[in-house]
XYZ file of C-alpha atoms in Angstrom:
309
model
C 135.587 105.055 71.098
C 133.376 103.345 73.641
C 134.307 106.040 76.182
C 133.282 108.833 73.810
C 136.823 110.180 73.676
C 137.741 112.094 70.522
C 141.302 111.983 69.182
C 142.383 114.696 66.752
C 144.388 113.410 63.789
C 147.462 115.537 63.076
C 148.690 113.843 59.913
C 145.876 111.622 58.711
C 143.507 108.765 59.493
C 144.212 105.161 58.508
C 141.222 102.833 58.246
C 142.414 99.312 59.058
C 139.192 97.836 60.360
C 139.202 94.624 58.293
C 136.351 93.391 56.133
C 132.647 92.676 56.659
C 132.485 88.893 57.043
C 130.531 89.047 60.305
C 127.765 91.167 58.768
C 125.310 88.888 56.915
C 123.718 91.695 54.915
C 126.986 93.169 53.598
C 128.365 89.686 52.985
C 125.388 88.825 50.807
C 125.434 92.156 48.946
C 129.121 91.898 48.059
C 129.729 88.132 47.886
C 126.428 86.701 46.637
C 127.384 83.352 48.156
C 124.805 81.615 50.371
C 126.245 80.811 53.781
C 129.269 83.112 53.476
C 128.669 84.553 56.947
C 127.108 81.397 58.386
C 126.123 81.490 62.028
C 128.558 79.972 64.493
C 131.718 80.280 62.370
C 134.798 81.170 64.375
C 136.893 81.882 61.268
C 135.658 85.467 61.060
C 135.988 87.761 64.108
C 132.629 89.218 65.070
C 134.154 92.702 64.923
C 134.378 92.545 61.119
C 131.177 94.415 60.349
C 132.383 96.650 57.521
C 132.900 99.783 59.635
C 135.754 101.035 57.451
C 133.696 100.791 54.265
C 130.806 102.646 55.895
C 133.018 105.425 57.300
C 134.873 105.920 54.056
C 131.758 105.672 51.909
C 129.916 108.275 53.997
C 132.347 110.974 52.854
C 132.518 109.938 49.238
C 135.054 107.100 49.182
C 134.631 104.564 46.375
C 133.669 101.080 47.513
C 135.236 98.873 44.838
C 134.403 95.194 44.309
C 136.712 92.659 42.685
C 134.429 90.533 40.544
C 134.860 86.758 40.729
C 137.371 87.004 43.562
C 139.029 83.671 44.283
C 139.802 84.525 47.909
C 137.225 82.030 49.145
C 137.630 78.663 50.831
C 135.143 76.083 52.021
C 134.879 75.752 55.792
C 132.973 73.993 58.512
C 132.313 74.517 62.204
C 132.300 71.906 64.948
C 130.115 73.126 67.844
C 131.474 73.069 71.383
C 131.155 69.557 72.793
C 131.024 70.555 76.447
C 129.295 73.368 78.348
C 131.485 76.439 78.335
C 133.653 75.060 75.535
C 134.453 76.780 72.282
C 133.482 75.888 68.742
C 136.119 74.904 66.196
C 136.032 76.338 62.681
C 138.228 74.877 59.969
C 139.162 75.628 56.352
C 138.580 72.225 54.745
C 140.943 73.050 51.879
C 144.020 72.956 54.122
C 143.980 69.214 54.944
C 140.712 67.406 54.341
C 140.083 68.209 50.683
C 143.750 67.850 49.767
C 144.105 64.335 51.131
C 143.131 60.949 49.648
C 139.934 59.122 50.645
C 137.880 62.324 50.450
C 135.647 63.906 47.856
C 133.474 66.991 47.508
C 129.867 66.823 46.310
C 126.811 69.037 46.023
C 123.278 68.307 47.236
C 122.725 66.159 44.172
C 125.641 63.956 45.182
C 127.776 65.111 42.256
C 131.393 66.252 42.223
C 131.930 69.636 40.574
C 135.681 70.433 40.789
C 139.163 69.176 41.632
C 138.945 69.050 45.422
C 142.626 69.826 45.950
C 142.660 73.097 43.951
C 140.437 75.660 45.632
C 140.949 78.258 42.889
C 139.114 75.816 40.634
C 136.392 75.216 43.216
C 135.433 78.884 43.745
C 134.019 79.624 40.257
C 131.817 76.541 40.608
C 130.475 77.829 43.931
C 129.342 81.021 42.189
C 127.301 79.177 39.526
C 123.588 80.017 39.594
C 120.829 77.882 38.062
C 118.166 80.306 36.734
C 115.575 77.569 36.206
C 115.791 76.169 39.716
C 116.742 79.586 41.103
C 119.472 78.088 43.250
C 123.211 77.803 43.659
C 123.563 74.113 42.768
C 126.938 73.679 44.484
C 126.087 75.345 47.792
C 126.065 74.021 50.341
C 128.796 71.556 49.479
C 129.627 68.379 51.386
C 132.915 66.769 52.403
C 132.630 62.977 52.235
C 135.278 60.625 53.671
C 135.627 57.136 55.124
C 137.464 55.181 57.809
C 140.582 54.927 55.619
C 141.006 58.694 55.730
C 140.983 58.713 59.538
C 143.841 56.214 59.678
C 146.287 58.764 58.214
C 144.788 62.247 58.399
C 143.095 64.584 60.858
C 139.642 66.112 61.120
C 138.930 69.525 62.634
C 142.614 70.149 63.386
C 142.706 67.238 65.836
C 145.575 64.747 66.041
C 145.393 61.747 63.741
C 143.516 58.949 65.455
C 141.360 61.268 67.564
C 137.697 60.491 68.046
C 135.596 62.176 65.370
C 133.329 64.823 66.964
C 129.883 63.402 67.605
C 128.251 66.216 65.613
C 129.829 64.892 62.394
C 127.323 62.820 60.420
C 128.236 59.163 59.942
C 126.641 55.943 58.725
C 127.513 52.398 57.738
C 126.282 52.948 54.172
C 126.483 55.819 51.705
C 122.698 55.676 51.299
C 122.152 56.268 55.019
C 124.776 59.041 55.098
C 123.130 60.787 52.148
C 119.740 60.644 53.850
C 121.195 62.183 57.017
C 122.803 65.051 55.086
C 119.831 65.452 52.707
C 121.969 64.592 49.683
C 120.413 62.698 46.763
C 121.317 59.069 47.695
C 121.461 57.669 44.171
C 123.650 60.524 42.978
C 126.113 60.074 45.847
C 126.378 56.318 45.373
C 127.012 56.689 41.628
C 129.586 59.438 42.197
C 131.529 57.479 44.805
C 131.524 54.373 42.617
C 132.948 56.360 39.700
C 135.447 58.117 41.994
C 136.673 54.765 43.326
C 137.380 53.620 39.779
C 139.490 56.747 39.265
C 141.356 56.014 42.508
C 142.104 52.484 41.315
C 143.416 53.662 37.943
C 145.195 56.734 39.319
C 143.515 59.071 36.820
C 140.662 61.438 37.648
C 138.954 61.567 34.268
C 136.463 64.219 35.384
C 138.547 66.913 37.094
C 142.202 65.740 36.893
C 142.741 65.681 40.641
C 146.378 65.100 41.504
C 147.714 66.533 38.252
C 148.177 70.053 39.677
C 151.446 70.482 41.569
C 149.642 72.709 44.040
C 150.012 71.365 47.571
C 152.440 68.921 49.141
C 149.468 66.962 50.467
C 148.193 66.440 46.927
C 151.483 65.266 45.442
C 152.181 61.560 44.993
C 153.974 59.964 47.945
C 154.174 56.613 46.206
C 153.906 55.348 42.646
C 150.662 56.514 41.123
C 148.354 59.351 42.070
C 148.848 60.051 45.783
C 145.963 62.514 45.784
C 143.358 59.843 45.083
C 142.094 57.198 47.480
C 138.985 55.073 47.473
C 136.029 55.938 49.690
C 134.725 52.465 50.493
C 135.501 51.494 54.090
C 132.703 52.153 56.612
C 131.769 54.035 58.555
C 131.300 56.880 56.097
C 131.365 60.493 57.271
C 130.000 63.755 55.869
C 130.286 67.437 56.780
C 128.338 70.351 55.321
C 130.693 73.058 54.050
C 130.153 76.799 53.659
C 132.196 79.512 51.904
C 134.412 81.796 53.955
C 137.363 84.000 53.175
C 138.598 87.457 52.385
C 136.415 90.329 51.252
C 135.694 90.991 47.587
C 134.969 94.675 48.246
C 136.833 97.495 49.955
C 137.695 101.166 49.711
C 139.529 102.009 46.506
C 143.014 103.363 47.263
C 146.040 104.574 45.324
C 149.729 103.631 45.596
C 150.032 105.690 48.804
C 146.988 103.945 50.342
C 144.939 107.139 50.015
C 141.187 106.540 49.723
C 139.849 107.649 46.342
C 136.752 109.884 46.176
C 133.834 109.287 43.812
C 135.225 112.148 41.703
C 138.449 110.141 41.265
C 140.686 112.220 43.493
C 142.321 111.260 46.814
C 140.435 112.254 49.945
C 142.927 114.446 51.875
C 144.167 112.748 55.034
C 142.205 109.507 54.632
C 143.986 106.183 54.077
C 142.966 102.509 54.142
C 144.850 99.224 54.313
C 144.291 95.497 54.749
C 140.823 94.146 54.018
C 139.294 97.604 54.504
C 140.941 98.461 51.172
C 139.975 96.911 47.846
C 142.342 94.133 46.775
C 143.161 95.627 43.379
C 146.359 93.559 43.205
C 144.257 90.398 43.076
C 145.448 88.024 40.376
C 144.466 84.441 39.644
C 143.965 83.503 43.269
C 144.566 83.976 46.942
C 147.895 83.145 48.544
C 148.333 82.506 52.271
C 149.241 85.701 54.113
C 148.045 88.058 51.368
C 145.821 90.087 53.703
C 148.560 90.475 56.311
C 151.162 91.383 53.713
C 148.865 93.984 52.148
C 148.015 95.456 55.565
C 151.668 95.819 56.559
C 152.815 97.139 53.196
C 150.135 99.753 52.661
C 150.060 100.852 56.304
C 153.789 101.530 55.962
C 153.236 103.451 52.719
C 150.379 105.427 54.286
C 152.493 106.537 57.252
C 155.360 107.488 54.937
C 152.980 109.626 52.915
C 151.552 111.252 56.041
C 155.091 112.227 57.044
C 155.784 113.665 53.621
C 158.112 110.864 52.506
C 155.798 109.418 49.864
């Protein structure tokens, strides 16, 4: 398209342009999550600017939003540490939040969900406080200690690697909280309570370790293998932001045909992947869902174009 070349479609047009995660305005309009398209994140290709939704919407296609979508994970970005290097962006729910000696808090220093079960975290991220006019759980903060580093990785680096210098650290929780602008008293009280849960093996607040969700959160020894104290300095903290799949897309039918505002298919126009609304969305996101949907509905679209649908 950059050359200005026009290609005539003989059978139909398939919009497979992905979502809108790199467009801050569309991300806010559809996700309503502060920091969803935070600057510097490498998790979302910069080409994902919602082109498919715009093209389809211009000719009457329905842009459908899945309310309270759970296809969101908390992430962080480590800036490049050398000139010419690349930044590293990580979904914290893959390793960090599922491993012992970590906890998740808000700016008040309070936990608000079972860290290992991101489907339970997402609804708490969407909470809005009308009196303070703020999202109390965004940004969120990953807190961990030296014990965590002895067994687990940070930022996809091998275990035992030097923690990137941009990661906040301190010898006391009070100092760490001040660096991250977290309420110090709240963080200290939360960690003290969390350490008691780790000692007893029972998370009385959010039942961490009771969900058979991830291998990393299952007990590897007697007791609750998902819990571990956060008490050995230095202490570390990372600010986390939401990232993930799109909650909105073009509404399509079983043949991947884009549906018009008058509830009829638009002749010759199809959509798949994150350009299409995820109407099959159930209780939560599963790894590979976007790829599976893109392959499946692209296949169905081509079959329909060829008259085999």
